mmCIF file of C-alpha atoms and ligand atoms in Angstrom:
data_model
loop_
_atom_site.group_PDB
_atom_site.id
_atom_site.type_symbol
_atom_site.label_atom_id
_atom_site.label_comp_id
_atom_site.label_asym_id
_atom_site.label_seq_id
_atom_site.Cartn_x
_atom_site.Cartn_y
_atom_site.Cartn_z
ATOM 1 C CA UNK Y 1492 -31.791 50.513 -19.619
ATOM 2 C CA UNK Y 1493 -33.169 47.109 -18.365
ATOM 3 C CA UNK Y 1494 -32.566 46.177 -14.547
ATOM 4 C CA UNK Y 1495 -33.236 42.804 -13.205
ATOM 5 C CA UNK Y 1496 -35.490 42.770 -9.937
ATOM 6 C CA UNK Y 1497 -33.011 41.487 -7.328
ATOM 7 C CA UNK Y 1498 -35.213 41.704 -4.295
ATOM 8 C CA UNK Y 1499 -36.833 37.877 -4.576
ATOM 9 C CA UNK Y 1500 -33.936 36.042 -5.180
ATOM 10 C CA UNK Y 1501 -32.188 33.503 -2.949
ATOM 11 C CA UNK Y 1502 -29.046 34.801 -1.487
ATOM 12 C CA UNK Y 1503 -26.073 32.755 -1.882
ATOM 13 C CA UNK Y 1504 -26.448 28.946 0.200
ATOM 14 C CA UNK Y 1505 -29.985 29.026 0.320
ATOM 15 C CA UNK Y 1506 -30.479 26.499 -2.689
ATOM 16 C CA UNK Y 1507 -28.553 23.896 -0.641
ATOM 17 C CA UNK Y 1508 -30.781 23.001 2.210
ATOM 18 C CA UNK Y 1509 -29.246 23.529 5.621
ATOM 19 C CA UNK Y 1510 -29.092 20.127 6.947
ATOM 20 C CA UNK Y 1511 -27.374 18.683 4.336
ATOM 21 C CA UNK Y 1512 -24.074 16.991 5.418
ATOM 22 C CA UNK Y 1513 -21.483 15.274 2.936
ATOM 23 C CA UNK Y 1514 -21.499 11.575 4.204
ATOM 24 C CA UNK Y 1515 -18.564 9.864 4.415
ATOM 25 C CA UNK Y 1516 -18.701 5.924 3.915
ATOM 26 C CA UNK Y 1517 -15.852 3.036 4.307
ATOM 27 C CA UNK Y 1518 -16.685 -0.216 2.759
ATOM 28 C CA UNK Y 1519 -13.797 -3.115 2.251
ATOM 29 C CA UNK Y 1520 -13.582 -6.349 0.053
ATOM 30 C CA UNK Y 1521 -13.039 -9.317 1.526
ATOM 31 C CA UNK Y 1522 -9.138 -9.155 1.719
ATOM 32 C CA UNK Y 1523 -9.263 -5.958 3.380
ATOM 33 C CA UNK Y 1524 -11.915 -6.818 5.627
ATOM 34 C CA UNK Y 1525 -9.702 -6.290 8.873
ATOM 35 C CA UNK Y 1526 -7.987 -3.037 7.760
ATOM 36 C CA UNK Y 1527 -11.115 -1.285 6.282
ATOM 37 C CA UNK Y 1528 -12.746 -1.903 10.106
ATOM 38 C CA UNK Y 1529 -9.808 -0.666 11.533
ATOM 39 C CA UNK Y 1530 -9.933 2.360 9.373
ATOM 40 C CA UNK Y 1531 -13.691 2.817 10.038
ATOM 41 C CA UNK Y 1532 -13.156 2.667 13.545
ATOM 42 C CA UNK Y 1533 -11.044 5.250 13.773
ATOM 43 C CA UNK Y 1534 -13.208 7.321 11.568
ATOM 44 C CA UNK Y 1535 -15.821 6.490 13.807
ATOM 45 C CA UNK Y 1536 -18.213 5.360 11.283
ATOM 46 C CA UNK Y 1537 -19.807 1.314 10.488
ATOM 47 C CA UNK Y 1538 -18.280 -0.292 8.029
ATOM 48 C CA UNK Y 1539 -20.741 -0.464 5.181
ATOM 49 C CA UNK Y 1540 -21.919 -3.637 4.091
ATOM 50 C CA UNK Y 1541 -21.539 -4.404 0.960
ATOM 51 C CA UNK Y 1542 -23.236 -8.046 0.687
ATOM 52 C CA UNK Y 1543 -20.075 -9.324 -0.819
ATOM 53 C CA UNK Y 1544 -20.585 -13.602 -1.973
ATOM 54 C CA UNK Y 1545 -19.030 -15.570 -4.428
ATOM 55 C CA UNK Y 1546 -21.536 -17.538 -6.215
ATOM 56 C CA UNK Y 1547 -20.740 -21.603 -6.695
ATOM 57 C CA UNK Y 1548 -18.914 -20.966 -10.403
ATOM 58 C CA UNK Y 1549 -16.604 -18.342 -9.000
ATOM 59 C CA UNK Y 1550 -18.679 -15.041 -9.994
ATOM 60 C CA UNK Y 1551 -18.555 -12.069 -7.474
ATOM 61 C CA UNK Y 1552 -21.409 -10.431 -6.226
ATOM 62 C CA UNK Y 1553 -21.947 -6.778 -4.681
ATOM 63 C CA UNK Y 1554 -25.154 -4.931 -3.111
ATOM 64 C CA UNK Y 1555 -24.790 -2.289 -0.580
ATOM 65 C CA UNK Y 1556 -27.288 -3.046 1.947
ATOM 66 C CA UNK Y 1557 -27.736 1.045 2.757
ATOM 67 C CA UNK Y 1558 -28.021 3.909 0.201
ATOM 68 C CA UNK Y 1559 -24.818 5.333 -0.916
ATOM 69 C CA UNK Y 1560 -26.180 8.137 -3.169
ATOM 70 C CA UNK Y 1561 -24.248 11.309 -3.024
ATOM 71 C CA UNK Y 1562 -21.748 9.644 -0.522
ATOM 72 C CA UNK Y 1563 -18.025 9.990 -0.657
ATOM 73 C CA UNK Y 1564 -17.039 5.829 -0.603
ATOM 74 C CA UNK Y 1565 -13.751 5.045 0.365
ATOM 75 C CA UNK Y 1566 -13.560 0.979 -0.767
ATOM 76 C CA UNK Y 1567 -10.632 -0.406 0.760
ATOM 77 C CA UNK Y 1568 -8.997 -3.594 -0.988
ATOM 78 C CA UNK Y 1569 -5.606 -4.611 -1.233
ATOM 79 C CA UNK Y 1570 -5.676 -6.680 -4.187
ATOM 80 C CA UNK Y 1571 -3.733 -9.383 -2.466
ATOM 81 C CA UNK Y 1572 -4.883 -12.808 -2.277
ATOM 82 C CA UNK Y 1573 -6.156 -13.892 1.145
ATOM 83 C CA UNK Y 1574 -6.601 -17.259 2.284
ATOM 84 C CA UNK Y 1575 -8.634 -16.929 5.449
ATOM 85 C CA UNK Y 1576 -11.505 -15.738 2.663
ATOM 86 C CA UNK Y 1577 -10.703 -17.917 -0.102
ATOM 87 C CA UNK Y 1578 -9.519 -15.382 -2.107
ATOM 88 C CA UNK Y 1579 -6.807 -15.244 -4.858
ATOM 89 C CA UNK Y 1580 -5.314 -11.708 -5.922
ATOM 90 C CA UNK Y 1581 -7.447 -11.981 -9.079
ATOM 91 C CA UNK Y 1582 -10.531 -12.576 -7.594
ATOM 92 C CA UNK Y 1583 -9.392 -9.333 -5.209
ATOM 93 C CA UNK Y 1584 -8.812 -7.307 -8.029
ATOM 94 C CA UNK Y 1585 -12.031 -8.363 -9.323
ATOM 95 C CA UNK Y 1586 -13.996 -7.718 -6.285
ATOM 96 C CA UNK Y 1587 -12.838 -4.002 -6.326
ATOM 97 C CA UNK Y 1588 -13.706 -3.290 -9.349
ATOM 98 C CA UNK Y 1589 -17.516 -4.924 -8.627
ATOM 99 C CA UNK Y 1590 -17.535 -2.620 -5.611
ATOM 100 C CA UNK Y 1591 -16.647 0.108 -7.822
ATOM 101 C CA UNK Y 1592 -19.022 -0.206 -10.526
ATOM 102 C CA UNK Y 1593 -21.792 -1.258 -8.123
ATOM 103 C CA UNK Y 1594 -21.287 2.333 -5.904
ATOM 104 C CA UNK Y 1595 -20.774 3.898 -9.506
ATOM 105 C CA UNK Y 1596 -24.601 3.311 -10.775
ATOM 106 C CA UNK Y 1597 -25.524 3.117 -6.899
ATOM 107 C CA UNK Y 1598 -24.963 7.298 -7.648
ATOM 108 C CA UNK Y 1599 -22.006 7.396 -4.997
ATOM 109 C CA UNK Y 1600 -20.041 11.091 -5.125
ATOM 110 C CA UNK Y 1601 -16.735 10.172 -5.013
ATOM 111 C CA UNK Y 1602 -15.300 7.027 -5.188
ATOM 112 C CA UNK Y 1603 -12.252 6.755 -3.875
ATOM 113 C CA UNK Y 1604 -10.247 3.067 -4.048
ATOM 114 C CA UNK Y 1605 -7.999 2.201 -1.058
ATOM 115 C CA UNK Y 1606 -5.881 0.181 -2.133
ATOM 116 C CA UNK Y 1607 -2.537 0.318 0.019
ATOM 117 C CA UNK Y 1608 -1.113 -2.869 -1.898
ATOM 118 C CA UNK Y 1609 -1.206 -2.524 -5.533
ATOM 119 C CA UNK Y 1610 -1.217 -5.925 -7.241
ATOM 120 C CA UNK Y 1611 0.808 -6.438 -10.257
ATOM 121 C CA UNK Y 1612 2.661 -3.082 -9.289
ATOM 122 C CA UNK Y 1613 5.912 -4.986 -10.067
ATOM 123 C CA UNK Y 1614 4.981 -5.183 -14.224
ATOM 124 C CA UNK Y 1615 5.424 -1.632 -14.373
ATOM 125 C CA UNK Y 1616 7.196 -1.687 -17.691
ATOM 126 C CA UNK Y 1617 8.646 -4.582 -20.567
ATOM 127 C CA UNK Y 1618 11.983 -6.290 -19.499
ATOM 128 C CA UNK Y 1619 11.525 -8.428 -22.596
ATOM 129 C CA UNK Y 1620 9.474 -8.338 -25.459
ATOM 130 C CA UNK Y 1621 6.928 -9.217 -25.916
ATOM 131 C CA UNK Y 1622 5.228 -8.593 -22.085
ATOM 132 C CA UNK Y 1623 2.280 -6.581 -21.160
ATOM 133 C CA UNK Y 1624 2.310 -3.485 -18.780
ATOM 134 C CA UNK Y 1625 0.064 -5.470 -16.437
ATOM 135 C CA UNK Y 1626 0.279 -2.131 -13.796
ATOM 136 C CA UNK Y 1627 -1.334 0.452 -16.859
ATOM 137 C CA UNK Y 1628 -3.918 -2.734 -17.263
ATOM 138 C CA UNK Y 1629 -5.145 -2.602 -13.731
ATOM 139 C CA UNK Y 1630 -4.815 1.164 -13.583
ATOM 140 C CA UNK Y 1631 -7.709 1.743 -16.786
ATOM 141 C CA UNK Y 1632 -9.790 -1.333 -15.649
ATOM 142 C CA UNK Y 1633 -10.328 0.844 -12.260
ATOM 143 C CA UNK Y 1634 -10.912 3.909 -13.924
ATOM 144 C CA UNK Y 1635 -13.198 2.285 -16.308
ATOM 145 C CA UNK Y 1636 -14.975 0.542 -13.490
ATOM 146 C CA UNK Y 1637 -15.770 4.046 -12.321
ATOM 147 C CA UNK Y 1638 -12.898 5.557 -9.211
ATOM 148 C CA UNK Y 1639 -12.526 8.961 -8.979
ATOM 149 C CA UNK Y 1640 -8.965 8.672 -6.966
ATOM 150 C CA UNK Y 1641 -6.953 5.838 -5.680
ATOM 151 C CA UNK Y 1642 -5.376 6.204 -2.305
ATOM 152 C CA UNK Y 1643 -2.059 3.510 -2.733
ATOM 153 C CA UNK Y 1644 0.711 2.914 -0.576
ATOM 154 C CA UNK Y 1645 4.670 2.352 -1.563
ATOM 155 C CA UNK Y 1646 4.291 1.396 -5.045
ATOM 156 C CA UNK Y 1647 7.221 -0.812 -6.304
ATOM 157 C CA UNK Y 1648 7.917 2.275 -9.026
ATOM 158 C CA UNK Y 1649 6.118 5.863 -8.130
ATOM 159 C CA UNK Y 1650 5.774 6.233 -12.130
ATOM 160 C CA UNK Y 1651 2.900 3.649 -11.752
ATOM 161 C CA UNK Y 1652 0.719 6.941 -10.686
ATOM 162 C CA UNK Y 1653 1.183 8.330 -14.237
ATOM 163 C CA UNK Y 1654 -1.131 5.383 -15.188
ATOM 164 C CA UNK Y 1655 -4.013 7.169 -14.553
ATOM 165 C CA UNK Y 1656 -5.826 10.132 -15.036
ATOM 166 C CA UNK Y 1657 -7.948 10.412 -11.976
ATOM 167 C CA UNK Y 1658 -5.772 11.344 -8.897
ATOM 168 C CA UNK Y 1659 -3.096 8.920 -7.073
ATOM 169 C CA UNK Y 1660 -2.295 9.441 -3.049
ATOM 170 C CA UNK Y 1661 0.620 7.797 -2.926
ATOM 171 C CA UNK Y 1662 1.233 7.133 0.718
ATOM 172 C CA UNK Y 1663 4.043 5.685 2.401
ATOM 173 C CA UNK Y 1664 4.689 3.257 5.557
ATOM 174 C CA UNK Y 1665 8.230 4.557 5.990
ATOM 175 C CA UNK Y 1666 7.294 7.087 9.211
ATOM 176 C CA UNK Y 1667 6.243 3.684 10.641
ATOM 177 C CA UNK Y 1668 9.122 2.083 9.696
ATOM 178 C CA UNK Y 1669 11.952 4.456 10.125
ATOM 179 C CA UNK Y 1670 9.950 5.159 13.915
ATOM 180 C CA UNK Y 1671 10.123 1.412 14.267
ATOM 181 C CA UNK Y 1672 14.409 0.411 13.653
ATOM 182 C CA UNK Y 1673 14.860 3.705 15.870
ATOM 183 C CA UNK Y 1674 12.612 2.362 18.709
ATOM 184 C CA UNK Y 1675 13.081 -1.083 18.623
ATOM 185 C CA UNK Y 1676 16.339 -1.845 16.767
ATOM 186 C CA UNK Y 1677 18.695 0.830 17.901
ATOM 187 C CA UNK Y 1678 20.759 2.894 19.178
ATOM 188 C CA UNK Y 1679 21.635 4.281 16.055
ATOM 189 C CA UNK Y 1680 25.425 4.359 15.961
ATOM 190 C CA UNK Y 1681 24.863 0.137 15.637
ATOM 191 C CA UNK Y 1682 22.639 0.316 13.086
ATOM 192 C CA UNK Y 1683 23.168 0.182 8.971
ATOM 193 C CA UNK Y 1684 20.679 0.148 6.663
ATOM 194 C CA UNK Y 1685 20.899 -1.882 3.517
ATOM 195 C CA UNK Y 1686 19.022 -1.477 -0.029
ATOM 196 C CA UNK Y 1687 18.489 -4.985 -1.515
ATOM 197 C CA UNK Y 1688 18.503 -3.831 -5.178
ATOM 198 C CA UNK Y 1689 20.215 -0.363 -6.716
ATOM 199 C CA UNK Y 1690 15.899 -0.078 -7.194
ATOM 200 C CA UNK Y 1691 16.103 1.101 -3.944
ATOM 201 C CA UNK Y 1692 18.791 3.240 -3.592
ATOM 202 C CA UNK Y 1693 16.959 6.716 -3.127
ATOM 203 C CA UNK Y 1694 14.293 5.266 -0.692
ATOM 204 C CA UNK Y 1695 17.020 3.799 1.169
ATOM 205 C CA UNK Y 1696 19.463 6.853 1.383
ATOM 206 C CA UNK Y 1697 16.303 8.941 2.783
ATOM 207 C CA UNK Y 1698 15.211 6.097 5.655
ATOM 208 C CA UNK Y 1699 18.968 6.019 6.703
ATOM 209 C CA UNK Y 1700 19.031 9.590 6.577
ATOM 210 C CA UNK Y 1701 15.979 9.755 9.035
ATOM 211 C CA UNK Y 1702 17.234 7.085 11.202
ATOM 212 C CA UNK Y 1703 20.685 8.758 11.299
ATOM 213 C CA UNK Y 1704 22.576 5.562 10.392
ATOM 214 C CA UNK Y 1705 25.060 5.033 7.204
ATOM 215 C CA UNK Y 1706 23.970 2.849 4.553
ATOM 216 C CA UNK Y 1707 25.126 0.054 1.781
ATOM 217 C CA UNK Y 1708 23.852 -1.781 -1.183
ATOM 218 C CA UNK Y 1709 23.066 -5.261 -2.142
ATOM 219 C CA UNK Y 1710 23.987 -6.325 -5.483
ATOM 220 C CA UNK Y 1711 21.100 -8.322 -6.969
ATOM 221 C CA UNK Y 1712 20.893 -10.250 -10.063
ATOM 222 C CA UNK Y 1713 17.624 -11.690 -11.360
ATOM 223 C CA UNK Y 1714 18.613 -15.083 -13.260
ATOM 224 C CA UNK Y 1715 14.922 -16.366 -13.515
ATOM 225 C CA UNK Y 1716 11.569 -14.744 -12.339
ATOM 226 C CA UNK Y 1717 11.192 -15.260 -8.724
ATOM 227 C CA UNK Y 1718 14.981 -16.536 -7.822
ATOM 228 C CA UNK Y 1719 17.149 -13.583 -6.347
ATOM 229 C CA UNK Y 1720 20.917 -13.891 -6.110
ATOM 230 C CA UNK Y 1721 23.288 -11.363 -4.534
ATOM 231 C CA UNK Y 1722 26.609 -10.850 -5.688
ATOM 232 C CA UNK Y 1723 28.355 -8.792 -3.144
ATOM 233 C CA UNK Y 1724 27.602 -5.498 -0.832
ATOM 234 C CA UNK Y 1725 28.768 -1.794 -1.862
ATOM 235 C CA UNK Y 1726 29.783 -0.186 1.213
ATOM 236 C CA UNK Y 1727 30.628 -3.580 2.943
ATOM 237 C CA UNK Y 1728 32.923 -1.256 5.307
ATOM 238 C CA UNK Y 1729 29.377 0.376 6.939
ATOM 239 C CA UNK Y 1730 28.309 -3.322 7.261
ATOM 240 C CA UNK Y 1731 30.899 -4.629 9.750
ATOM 241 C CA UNK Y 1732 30.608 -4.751 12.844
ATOM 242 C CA UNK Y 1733 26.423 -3.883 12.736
ATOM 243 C CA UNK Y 1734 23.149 -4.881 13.077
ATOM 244 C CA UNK Y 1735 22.145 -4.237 9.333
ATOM 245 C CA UNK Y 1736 18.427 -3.728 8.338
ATOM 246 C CA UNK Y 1737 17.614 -4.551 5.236
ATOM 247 C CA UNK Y 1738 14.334 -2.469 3.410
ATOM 248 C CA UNK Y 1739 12.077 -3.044 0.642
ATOM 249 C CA UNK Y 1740 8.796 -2.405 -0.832
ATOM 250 C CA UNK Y 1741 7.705 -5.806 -0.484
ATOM 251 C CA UNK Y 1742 8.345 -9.319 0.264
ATOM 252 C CA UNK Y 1743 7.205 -11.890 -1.530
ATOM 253 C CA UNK Y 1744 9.196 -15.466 -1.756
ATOM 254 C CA UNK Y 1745 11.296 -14.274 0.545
ATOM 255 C CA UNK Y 1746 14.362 -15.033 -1.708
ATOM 256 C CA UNK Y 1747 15.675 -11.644 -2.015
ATOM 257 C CA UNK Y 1748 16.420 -11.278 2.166
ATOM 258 C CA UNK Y 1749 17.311 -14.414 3.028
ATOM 259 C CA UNK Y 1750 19.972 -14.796 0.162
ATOM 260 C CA UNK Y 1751 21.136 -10.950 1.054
ATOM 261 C CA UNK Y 1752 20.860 -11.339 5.041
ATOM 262 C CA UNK Y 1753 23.222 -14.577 4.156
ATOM 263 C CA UNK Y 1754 25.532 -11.802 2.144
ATOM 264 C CA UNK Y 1755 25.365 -9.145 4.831
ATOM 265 C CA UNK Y 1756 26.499 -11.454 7.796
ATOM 266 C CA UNK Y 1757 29.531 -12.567 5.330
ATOM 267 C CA UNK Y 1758 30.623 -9.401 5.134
ATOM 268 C CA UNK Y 1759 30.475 -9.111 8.884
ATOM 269 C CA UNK Y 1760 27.653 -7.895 10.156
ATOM 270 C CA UNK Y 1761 26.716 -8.858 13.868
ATOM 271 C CA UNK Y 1762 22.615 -9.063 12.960
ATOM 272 C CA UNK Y 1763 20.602 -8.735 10.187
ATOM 273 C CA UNK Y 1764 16.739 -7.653 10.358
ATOM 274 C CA UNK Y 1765 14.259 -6.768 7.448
ATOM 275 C CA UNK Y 1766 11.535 -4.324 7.826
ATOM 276 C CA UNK Y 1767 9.048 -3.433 4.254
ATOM 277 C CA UNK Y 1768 5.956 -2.002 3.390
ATOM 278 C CA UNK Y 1769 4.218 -5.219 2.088
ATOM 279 C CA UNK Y 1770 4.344 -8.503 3.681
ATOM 280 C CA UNK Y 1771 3.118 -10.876 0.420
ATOM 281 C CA UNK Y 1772 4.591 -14.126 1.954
ATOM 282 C CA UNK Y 1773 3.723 -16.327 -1.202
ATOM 283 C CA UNK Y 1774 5.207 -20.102 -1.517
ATOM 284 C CA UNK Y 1775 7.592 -21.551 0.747
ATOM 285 C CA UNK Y 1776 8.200 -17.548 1.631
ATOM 286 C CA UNK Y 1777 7.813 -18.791 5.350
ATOM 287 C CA UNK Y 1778 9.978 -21.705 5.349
ATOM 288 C CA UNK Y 1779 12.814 -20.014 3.612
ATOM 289 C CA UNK Y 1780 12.970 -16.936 6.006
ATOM 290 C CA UNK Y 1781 12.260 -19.095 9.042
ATOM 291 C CA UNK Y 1782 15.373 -20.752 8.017
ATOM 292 C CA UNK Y 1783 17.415 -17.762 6.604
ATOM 293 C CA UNK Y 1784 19.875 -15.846 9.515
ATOM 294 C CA UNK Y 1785 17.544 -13.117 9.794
ATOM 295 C CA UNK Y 1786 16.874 -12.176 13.377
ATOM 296 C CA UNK Y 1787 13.343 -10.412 12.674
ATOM 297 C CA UNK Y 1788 10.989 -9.037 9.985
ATOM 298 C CA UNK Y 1789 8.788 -5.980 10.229
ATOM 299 C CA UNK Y 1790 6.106 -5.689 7.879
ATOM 300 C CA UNK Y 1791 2.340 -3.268 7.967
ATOM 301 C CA UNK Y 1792 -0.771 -4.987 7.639
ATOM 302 C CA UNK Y 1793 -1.163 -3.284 4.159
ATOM 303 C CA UNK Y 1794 -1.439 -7.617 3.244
ATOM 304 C CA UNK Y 1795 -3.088 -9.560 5.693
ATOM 305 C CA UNK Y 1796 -0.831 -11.942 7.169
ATOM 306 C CA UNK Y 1797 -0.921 -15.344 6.171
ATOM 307 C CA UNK Y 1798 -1.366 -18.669 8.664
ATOM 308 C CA UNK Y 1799 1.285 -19.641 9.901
ATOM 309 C CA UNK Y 1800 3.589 -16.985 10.080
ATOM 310 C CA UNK Y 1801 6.843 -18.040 11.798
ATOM 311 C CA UNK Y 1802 7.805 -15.920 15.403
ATOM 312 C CA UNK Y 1803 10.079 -13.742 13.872
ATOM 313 C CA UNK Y 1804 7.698 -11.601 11.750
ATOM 314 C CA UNK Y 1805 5.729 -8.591 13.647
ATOM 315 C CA UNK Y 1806 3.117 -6.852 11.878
ATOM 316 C CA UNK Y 1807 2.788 -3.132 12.343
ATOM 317 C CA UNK Y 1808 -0.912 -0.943 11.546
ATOM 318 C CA UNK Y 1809 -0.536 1.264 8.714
ATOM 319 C CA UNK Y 1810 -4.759 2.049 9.202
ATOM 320 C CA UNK Y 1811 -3.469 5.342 11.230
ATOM 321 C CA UNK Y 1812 -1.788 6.832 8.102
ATOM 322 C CA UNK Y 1813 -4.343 5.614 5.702
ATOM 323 C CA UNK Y 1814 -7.263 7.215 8.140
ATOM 324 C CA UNK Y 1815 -5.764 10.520 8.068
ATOM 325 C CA UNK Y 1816 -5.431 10.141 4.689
ATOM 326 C CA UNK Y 1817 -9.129 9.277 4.199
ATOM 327 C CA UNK Y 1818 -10.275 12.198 6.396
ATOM 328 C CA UNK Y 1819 -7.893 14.448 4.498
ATOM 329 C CA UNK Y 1820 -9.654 13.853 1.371
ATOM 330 C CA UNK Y 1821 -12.941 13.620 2.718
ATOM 331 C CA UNK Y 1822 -12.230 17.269 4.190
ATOM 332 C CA UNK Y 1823 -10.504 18.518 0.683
ATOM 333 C CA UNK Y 1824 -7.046 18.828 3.178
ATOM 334 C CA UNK Y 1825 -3.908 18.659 1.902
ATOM 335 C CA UNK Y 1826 -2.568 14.671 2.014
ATOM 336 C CA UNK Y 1827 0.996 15.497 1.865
ATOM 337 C CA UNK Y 1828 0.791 17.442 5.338
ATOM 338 C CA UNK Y 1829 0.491 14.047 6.754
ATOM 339 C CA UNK Y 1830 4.381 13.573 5.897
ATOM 340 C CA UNK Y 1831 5.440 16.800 6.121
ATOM 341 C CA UNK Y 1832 5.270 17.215 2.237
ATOM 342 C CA UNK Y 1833 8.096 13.882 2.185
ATOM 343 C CA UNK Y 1834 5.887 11.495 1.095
ATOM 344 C CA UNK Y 1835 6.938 12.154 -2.453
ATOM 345 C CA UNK Y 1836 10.740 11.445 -1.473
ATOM 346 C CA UNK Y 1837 10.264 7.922 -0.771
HETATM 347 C C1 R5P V 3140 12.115 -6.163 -6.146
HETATM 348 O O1 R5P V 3140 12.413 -5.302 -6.930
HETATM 349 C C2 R5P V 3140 11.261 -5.917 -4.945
HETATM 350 O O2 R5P V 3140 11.514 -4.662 -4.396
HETATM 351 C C3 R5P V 3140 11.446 -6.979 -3.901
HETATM 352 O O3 R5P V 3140 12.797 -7.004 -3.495
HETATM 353 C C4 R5P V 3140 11.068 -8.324 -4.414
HETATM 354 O O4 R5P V 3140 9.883 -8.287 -5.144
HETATM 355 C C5 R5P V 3140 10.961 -9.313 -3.300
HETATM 356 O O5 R5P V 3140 10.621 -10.540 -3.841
HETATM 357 P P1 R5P V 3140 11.083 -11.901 -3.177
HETATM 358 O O6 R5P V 3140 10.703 -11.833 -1.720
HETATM 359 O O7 R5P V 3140 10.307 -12.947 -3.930
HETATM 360 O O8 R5P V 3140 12.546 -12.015 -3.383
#
C-alpha cells in the first residue's frame, strides 16, 4: 500500500501570505458624488478616484488613479440625472456601467453597484403593447458590464430583483422614515397615513403599523403618462380630523401629492405632509408642490436635491443604512439584520 509523505507539506493558511488583507474600496459617479463621500467617510476609507470626464462629444471616460486589483469596489451611482454635474439620467446610467467595466478588466474582486435609486425602475412590465421592459434592460446591461451584486434601495416593484442573476440588496429608507413622522410629525393618535396608489397598499399598511397610526387610500387614475388624478379616499373616516402623511417610493412631477394632498384636505383632514424614498423633482415638480396645500415633504438624499428646492422639502441621509449595508457585505454579514429581517416587507 502506497502512503503519501505528509511531513513537508504546508498546513492549512500557509499558502495565503499572512499580511494579506481584503481591501475594501468606495468609488461614486458623478451624481453620487456627495453620498458615496458620505458613505466613505463613515467607512473610514478615501473615496477612490476614478478620473471621471466627459469628453467635448458627450463620451464618458473612467481610470482609477490607484490599483483596484483584488479589491472589493463598492461604485455608488444613483442613476438620476444631476444638474450641479451636467448630468442627465442616461449619461448616469452610462457612467456606471464605464465604472463597472473599467474595475472589471482593472481585476477588481467584487464589484458591487450602489445604486440606491434605480432609474427606469418604474417600466417594470408592458401596460400596452408594444413597450419595452426598460427595468430587465438596465438590469443585463449591468451584469454584462461586469457587477457581481447590486445594493438598491425601495424599488418602485421588488420583482425588479428577479431581473438579475447576480445578487440584489434591496434596502429600504422606511426605518428613516417611519422614525421621522413619529419624531417630528406626531403624536401618533393625530396622525394617518395615506397610500397614494392601491401600488402601495402593503408598504403603507406596514409604515402605519410601525408608526401606530390607522391608514387610508388614494384612488389614482393615470389618464396620460405623467398626469395623476385622484378620484376619492378609501377610509376617508381615518382622514378627518388628522394630519395625514402621504408615502411613496418616489416623487417625480409632483402631480401625484399635490392633486391627493388637495383630496385629503377635502375629505377633512387638518394637514397634509409627504415623506418618500426618492426625491426626483423633475419639471415644474417644484412649482407645483410649492403651490399644492402640502405643509412639508421628507425625502433621503438617495437623489441629490435639485437647485432651488422650495422651504418645505427636508432631506434626510440614507448613507447610514447604505454603510452598514456596505460593511455587511464587505464582512460576508447578514444584510437583512440591519432591519431586523423586515426589509423584505416593505
Ligand atoms: C407611482 O406609481 C409612483 O409610486 C409615484 O407615485 C409616482 O411615480 C410619482 O410621480 P409624480 O410625482 O410625477 O406624480
Amino acid at each position: 500500500m502506497s502512503s503519501v509523505d505528509t511531513e513537508d507539506a504546508p498546513t492549512a493558511g500557509t499558502y495565503i501570505p499572512a499580511e494579506y488583507d481584503k481591501r475594501l474600496m468606495v468609488a461614486a459617479g458623478r451624481s453620487s458624488l456627495e453620498l458615496g463621500s458620505s458613505i466613505a467617510e463613515r467607512l473610514g476609507v478615501d473615496l477612490t478616484d476614478a478620473g471621471l470626464k466627459t469628453f467635448s462629444d458627450g463620451e464618458v471616460y473612467c481610470r482609477y488613479r490607484d490599483s483596484i486589483r483584488g479589491a472589493d469596489l463598492f461604485i455608488v451611482q444613483s442613476t438620476c440625472r444631476s444638474d450641479s454635474q451636467g448630468l442627465t439620467v442616461n449619461d448616469a446610467l452610462m457612467e456606471l456601467m464605464i465604472m463597472v467595466h473599467a474595475a472589471k478588466h482593472a481585476s477588481a474582486h467584487r464589484i458591487i453597484a450602489v445604486s440606491p435609486w434605480y432609474g427606469y425602475s418604474r417600466q417594470d412590465k408592458k401596460s400596452a403593447p408594444r413597450e419595452p421592459i426598460s427595468a430587465r434592460l438596465i438590469a443585463d446591461l449591468l451584469e454584462t458590464a461586469g457587477i457581481d451584486r447590486l445594493v438598491t434601495m425601495d424599488l418602485h416593484a421588488g420583482q425588479v430583483q428577479g431581473f438579475f442573476s447576480n445578487p440584489v440588496d434591496h434596502m429600504t429608507a422606511m426605518p428613516i422614515l417611519t422614525q421621522y413622522v413619529q419624531d417630528q410629525l406626531g403624536p401618533v393618535e393625530d396622525l394617518c397615513i395615506i397610500a397614494p396608489d392601491a401600488g402601495r397598499v402593503k408598504l403603507t399598511r406596514k409604515f402605519a403599523q410601525k408608526v401606530g397610526a390607522p391608514y387610508a387610500l388614494l384612488e389614482k387614475e393615470r389618464p396620460a403618462q405623467q398626469t395623476a388624478e385622484i378620484g376619492y379616499v378609501i377610509g376617508k373616516d381615518k382622514v378627518r380630523g388628522k394630519r395625514a402623511v402621504i408615502i411613496d417610493d418616489m416623487i417625480d412631477t409632483g402631480g401625484t401629492l399635490a392633486a391627493g394632498a388637495q383630496t385629503v384636505l377635502e375629505e377633512g383632514a387638518d394637514e397634509v405632509y409627504a415623506v418618500a424614498t426618492h426625491g426626483l423633482f423633475s419639471g415644474n415638480a417644484f412649482e407645483t408642490l410649492a403651490s399644492s396645500p402640502l405643509s412639508g415633504i421628507v425625502v433621503t438624499d438617495t437623489v441629490p436635491l435639485p437647485d432651488g428646492a422650495p422651504d418645505l422639502i427636508r432631506v434626510l441621509t440614507s448613507a447610514d443604512i447604505l454603510t452598514d449595508t456596505v460593511r455587511k457585505i464587505f464582512t460576508d454579514d447578514s444584510v437583512s439584520d440591519i432591519f431586523q429581517g423586515e426589509n423584505q416587507l416593505f
